[in-house]
C-alpha positions as semicolon CSV with decimal commas, in nm:
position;residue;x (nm);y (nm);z (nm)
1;X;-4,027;-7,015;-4,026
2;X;-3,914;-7,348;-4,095
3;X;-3,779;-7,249;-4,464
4;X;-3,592;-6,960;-4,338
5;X;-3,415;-7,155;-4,047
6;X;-3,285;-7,374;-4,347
7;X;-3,135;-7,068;-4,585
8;X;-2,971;-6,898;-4,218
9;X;-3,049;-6,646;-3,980
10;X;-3,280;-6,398;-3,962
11;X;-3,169;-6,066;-4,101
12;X;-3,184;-5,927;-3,711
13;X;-2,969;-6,216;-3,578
14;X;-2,698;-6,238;-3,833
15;X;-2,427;-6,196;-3,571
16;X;-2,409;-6,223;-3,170
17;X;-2,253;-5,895;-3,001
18;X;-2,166;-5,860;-2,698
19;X;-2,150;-5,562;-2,457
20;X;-2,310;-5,358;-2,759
21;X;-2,647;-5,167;-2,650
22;X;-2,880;-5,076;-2,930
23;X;-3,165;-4,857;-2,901
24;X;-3,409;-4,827;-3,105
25;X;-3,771;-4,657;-3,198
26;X;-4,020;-4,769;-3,461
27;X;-4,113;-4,514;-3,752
28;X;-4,463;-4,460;-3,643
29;X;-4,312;-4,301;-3,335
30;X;-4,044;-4,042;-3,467
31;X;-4,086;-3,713;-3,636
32;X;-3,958;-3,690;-3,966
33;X;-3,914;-3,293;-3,955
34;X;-3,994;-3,137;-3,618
35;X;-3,972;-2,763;-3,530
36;X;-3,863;-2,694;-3,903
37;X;-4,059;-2,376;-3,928
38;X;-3,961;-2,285;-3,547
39;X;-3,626;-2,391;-3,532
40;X;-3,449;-2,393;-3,875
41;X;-3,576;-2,105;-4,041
42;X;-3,471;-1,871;-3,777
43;X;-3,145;-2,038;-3,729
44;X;-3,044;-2,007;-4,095
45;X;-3,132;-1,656;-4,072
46;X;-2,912;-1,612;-3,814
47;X;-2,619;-1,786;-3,993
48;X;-2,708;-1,579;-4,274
49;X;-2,679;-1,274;-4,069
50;X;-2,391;-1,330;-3,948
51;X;-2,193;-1,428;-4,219
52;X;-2,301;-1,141;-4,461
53;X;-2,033;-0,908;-4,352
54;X;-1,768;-1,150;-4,401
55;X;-1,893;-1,255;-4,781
56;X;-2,051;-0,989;-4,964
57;X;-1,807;-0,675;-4,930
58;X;-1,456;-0,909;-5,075
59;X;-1,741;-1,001;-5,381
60;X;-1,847;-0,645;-5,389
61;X;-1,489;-0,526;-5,450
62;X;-1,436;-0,852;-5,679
63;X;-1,711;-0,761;-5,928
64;X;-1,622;-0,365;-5,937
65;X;-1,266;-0,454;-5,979
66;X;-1,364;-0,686;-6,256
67;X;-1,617;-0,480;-6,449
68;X;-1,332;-0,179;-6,439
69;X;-1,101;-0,414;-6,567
70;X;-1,317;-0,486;-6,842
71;X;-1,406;-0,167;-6,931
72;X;-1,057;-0,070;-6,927
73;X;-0,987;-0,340;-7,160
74;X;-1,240;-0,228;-7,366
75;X;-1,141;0,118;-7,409
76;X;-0,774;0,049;-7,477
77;X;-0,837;-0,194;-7,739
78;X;-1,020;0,074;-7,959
79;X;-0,817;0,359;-8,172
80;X;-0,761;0,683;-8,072
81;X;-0,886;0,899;-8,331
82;X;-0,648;1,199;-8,196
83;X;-0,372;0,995;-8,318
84;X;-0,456;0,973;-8,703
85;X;-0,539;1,347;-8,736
86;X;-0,239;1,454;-8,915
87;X;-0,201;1,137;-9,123
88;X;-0,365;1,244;-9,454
């Protein structure tokens, strides 16, 4: 201890606060994930739920209004054979 008095402080006393409370709790003691499976899987359903309504009928209408307009495109780029009958 009496080499790291000489380079400064200790990493935990680098600076004096006051009227600051810290709180703290060791690793060993806290749960990294708890109630995952209880909690959060139900919740996101949930979320999901409730949500659906609101997201997947403007993409619905999105992607038919998209695949029409490709077809469309499609169509009217090819020839109408009706036009070149009398052309001979």
């Amino acid at each position: 201890r009496g080499d790291t008095a000489a380079m400064g402080k200790h990493f935990g006393n680098l600076a004096r606060v006051r009227h600051v409370i810290s709180y703290s709790l060791s690793p060993f003691e806290q749960q990294a994930f708890p109630h995952v499976l209880s909690h959060s899987v139900p919740n996101v359903a949930r979320r999901f739920a409730s949500q659906v309504l609101k997201v997947v009928p403007p993409l619905a209408l999105g992607y038919l209004i998209y695949s029409w307009g490709t077809q469309e495109f499609e169509r009217l780029k090819r020839k109408n054979p009706a036009d070149y009958e009398c052309d001979q």
